[in-house]
XYZ file of C-alpha atoms in Angstrom:
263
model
C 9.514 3.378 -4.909
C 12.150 1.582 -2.709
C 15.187 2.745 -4.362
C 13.349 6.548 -4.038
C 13.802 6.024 -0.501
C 17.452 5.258 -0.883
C 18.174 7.936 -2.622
C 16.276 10.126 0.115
C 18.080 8.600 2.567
C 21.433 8.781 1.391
C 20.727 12.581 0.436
C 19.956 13.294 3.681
C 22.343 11.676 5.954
C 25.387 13.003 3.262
C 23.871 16.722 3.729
C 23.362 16.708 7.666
C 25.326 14.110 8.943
C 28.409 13.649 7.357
C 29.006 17.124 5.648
C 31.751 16.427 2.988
C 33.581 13.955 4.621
C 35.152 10.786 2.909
C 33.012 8.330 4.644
C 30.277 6.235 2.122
C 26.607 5.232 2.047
C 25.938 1.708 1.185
C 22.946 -0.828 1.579
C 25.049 -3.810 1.192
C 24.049 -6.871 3.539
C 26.428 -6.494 5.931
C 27.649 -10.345 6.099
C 30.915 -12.217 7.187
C 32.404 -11.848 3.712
C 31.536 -8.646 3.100
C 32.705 -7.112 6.739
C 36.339 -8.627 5.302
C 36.632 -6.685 2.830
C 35.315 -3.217 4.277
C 38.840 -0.945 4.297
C 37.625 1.954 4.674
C 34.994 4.694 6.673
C 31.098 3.958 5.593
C 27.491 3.803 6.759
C 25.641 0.805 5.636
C 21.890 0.971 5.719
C 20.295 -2.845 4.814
C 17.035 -2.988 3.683
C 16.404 -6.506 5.768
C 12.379 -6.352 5.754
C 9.439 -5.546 3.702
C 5.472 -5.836 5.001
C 2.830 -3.972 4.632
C 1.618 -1.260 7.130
C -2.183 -2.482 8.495
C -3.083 0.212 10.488
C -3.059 2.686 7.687
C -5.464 0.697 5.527
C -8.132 2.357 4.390
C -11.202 1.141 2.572
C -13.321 2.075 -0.372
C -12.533 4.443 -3.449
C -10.990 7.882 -3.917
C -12.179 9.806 -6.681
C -10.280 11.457 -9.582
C -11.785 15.378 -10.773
C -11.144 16.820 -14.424
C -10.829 20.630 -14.560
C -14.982 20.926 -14.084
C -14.762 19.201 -10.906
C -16.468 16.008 -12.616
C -16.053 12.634 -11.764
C -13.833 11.180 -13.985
C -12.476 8.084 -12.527
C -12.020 6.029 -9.466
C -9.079 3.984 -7.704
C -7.964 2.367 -4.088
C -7.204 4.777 -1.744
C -2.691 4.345 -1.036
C -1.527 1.242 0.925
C 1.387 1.800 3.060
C 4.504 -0.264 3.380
C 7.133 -0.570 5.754
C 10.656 -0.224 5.172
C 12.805 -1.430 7.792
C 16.612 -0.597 7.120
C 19.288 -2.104 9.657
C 22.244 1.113 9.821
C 25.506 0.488 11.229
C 28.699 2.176 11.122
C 31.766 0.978 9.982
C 35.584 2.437 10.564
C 38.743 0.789 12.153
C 37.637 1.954 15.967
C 34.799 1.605 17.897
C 34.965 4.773 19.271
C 34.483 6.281 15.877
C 31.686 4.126 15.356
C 30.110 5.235 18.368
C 30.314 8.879 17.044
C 29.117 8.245 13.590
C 25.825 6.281 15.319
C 25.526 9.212 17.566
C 24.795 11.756 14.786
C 23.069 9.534 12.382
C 20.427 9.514 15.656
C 20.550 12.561 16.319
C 19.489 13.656 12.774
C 16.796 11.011 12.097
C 15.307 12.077 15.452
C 14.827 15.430 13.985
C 12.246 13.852 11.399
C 8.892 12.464 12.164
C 9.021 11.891 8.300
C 10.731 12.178 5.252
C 11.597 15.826 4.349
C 9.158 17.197 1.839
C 11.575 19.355 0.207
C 13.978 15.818 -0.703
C 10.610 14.449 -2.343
C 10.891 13.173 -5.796
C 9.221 10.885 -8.431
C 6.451 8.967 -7.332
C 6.545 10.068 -3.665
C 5.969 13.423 -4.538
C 3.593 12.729 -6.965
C 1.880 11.045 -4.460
C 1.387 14.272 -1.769
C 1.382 11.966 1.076
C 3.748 12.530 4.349
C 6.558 9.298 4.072
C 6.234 8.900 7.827
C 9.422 6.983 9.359
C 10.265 6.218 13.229
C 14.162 5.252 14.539
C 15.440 3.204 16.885
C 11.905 1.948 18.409
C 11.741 -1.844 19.997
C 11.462 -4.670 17.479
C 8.723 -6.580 17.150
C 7.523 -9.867 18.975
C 8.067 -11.701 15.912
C 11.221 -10.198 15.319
C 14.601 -9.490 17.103
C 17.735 -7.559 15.317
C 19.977 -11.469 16.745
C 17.852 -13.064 14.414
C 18.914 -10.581 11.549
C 22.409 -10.841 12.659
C 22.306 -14.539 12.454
C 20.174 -14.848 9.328
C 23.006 -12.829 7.421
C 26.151 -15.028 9.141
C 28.155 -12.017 10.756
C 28.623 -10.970 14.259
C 26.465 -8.484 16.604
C 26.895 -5.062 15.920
C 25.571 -1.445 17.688
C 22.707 -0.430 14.953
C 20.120 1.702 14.512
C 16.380 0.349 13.095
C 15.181 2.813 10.631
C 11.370 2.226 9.460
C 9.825 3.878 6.790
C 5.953 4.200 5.808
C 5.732 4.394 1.896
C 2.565 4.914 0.248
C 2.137 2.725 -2.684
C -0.725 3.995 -5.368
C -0.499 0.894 -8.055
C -4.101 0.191 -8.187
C -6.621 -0.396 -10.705
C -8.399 2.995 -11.951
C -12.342 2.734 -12.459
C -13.575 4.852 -15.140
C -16.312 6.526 -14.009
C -19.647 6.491 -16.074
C -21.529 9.018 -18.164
C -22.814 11.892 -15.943
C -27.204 11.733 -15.704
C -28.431 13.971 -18.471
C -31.925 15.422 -18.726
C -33.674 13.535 -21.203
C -35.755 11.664 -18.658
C -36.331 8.082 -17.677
C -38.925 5.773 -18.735
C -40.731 3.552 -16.826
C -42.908 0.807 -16.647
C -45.867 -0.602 -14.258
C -47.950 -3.326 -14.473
C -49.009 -5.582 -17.803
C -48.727 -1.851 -20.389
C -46.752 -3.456 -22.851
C -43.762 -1.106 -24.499
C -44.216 1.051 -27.675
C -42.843 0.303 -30.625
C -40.503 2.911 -31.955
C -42.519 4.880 -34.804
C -45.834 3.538 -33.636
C -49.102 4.201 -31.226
C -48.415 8.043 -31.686
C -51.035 10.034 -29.879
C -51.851 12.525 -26.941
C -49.617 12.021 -23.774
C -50.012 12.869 -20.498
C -47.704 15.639 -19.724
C -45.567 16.944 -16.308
C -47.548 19.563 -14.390
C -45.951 22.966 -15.577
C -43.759 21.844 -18.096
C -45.957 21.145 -21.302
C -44.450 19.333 -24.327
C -42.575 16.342 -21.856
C -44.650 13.527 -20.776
C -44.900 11.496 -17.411
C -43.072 8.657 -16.972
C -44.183 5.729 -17.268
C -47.015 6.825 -19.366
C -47.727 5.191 -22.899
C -48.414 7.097 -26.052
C -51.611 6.658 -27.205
C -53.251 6.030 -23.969
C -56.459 8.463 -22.969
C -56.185 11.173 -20.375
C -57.640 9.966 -16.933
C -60.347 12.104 -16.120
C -60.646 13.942 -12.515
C -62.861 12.377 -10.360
C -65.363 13.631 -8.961
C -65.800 11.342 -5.966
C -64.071 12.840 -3.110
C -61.374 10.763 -2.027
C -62.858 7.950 0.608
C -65.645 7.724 0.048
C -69.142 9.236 -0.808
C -69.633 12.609 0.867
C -66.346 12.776 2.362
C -66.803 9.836 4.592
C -63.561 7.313 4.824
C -64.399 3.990 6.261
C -61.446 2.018 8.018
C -60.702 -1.349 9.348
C -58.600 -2.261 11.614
C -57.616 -6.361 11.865
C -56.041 -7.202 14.749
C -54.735 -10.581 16.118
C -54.497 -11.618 19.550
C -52.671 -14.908 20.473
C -53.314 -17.046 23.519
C -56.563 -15.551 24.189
C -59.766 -18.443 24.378
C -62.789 -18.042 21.738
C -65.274 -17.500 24.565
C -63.367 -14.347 25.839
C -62.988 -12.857 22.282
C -66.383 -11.001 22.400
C -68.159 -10.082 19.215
C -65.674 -8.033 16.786
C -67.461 -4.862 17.726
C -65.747 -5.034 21.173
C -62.834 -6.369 19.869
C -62.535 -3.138 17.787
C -61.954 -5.297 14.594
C -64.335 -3.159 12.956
């Protein structure tokens, strides 16, 4: 994934920013030693941090489709890194340095993310924008003297390049079986399961579909008659009760459970 970036990167600032000319793209650490022994025109881009992204976090699953549109599979949703590269220039003058930093900004700044079109491997695979930012303050927990210091060589005019990459390495969930249509059986109360092969009788069966039987019912067991008690009571009649509580209140203002409406 990182070394995608580099090549991205290095496409991209040989195609629009130095157009054929002798100058190289490195991502060397630009330290004391190494600044002694640069002889000729380059662009070094350092790769000095790596954390991850917070803010573009995202929680739960994202689900994988076969050609049906089924459910196949399940995995974390992307989790994006940042890339932060240190770029500086490097040729005998300052003035050409200058320059070179000039246009290097001035192309970057025409991006709000990688170009699509330079894509390849995973991060196309992926379909995500690579979102990147340029020259932006450093963090509070962070300062390009630090980096300077940290690698031993002196302060130098750079650019901070950082780069959003979406990483998918994540477990994949299978998904399950999809529900069929064979029906689910159920139990209530003490009815103790059939045994396979026995207690074969009449069963209940589903209103308008004859031949499949109610859940939850056991072979064997007799058909409940309709009632013919109206529900409620005799002639219609439903009798409720009401119980009510009522805290605080002293026995000898209760009144008889009539008033209370208890009853």
């Amino acid at each position: 994934m990182i070394h995608e970036v580099d090549d991205v990167l290095r496409a991209l600032i040989r195609a629009e920013v130095l157009e054929g000319r002798q100058i190289a793209v490195v991502f060397d650490a630009p330290t004391r030693e190494w600044a002694a022994k640069v002889n000729a025109p380059m662009v070094n881009l350092y790769l000095y941090d790596i954390r991850e992204d917070m803010r573009r976090r995202e929680r739960g699953l994202h689900n994988e489709y076969d050609e049906r549109g089924a459910i196949v599979a399940r995995r974390r949703p992307p989790r994006f890194f940042k890339l932060s590269y240190l770029i500086t220039a490097w040729t005998k003058r300052p003035e050409d340095e200058h320059r070179l930093l000039s246009s290097l900004l001035a192309c970057l700044l025409r991006y709000e993310a990688l170009p699509p079109e330079r894509l390849a491997g995973s991060l196309a695979e992926v379909g995500a924008a690579v979102p990147m930012s340029i020259a932006l303050p450093p963090p509070e927990d962070r300062s390009f003297a630090d980096v300077w210091s940290a690698l031993g060589g002196e302060l130098k005019p750079s650019l901070d390049l950082v780069i959003s990459v979406p990483v998918t390495a994540s477990p994949v969930y299978e998904a399950g079986p999809p529900v069929g249509d064979e029906g689910l059986r159920a139990q209530f109360g003490d009815v103790p399961a059939p045994v396979p092969g026995e207690g074969a009788g009449t069963t209940e069966t589903q209103p308008g579909r004859p031949g499949l039987p109610v859940y939850g019912s056991r072979p064997g067991r007799p058909v409940r008659e309709p009632s013919s008690v109206p529900p409620g009571g005799v002639h219609g009649r439903a009798v409720s009760l009401r119980i009510t509580e009522r805290r605080g209140t002293p026995p000898e203002r209760r009144g008889t459970p009539r008033e209370r409406g208890d009853v």
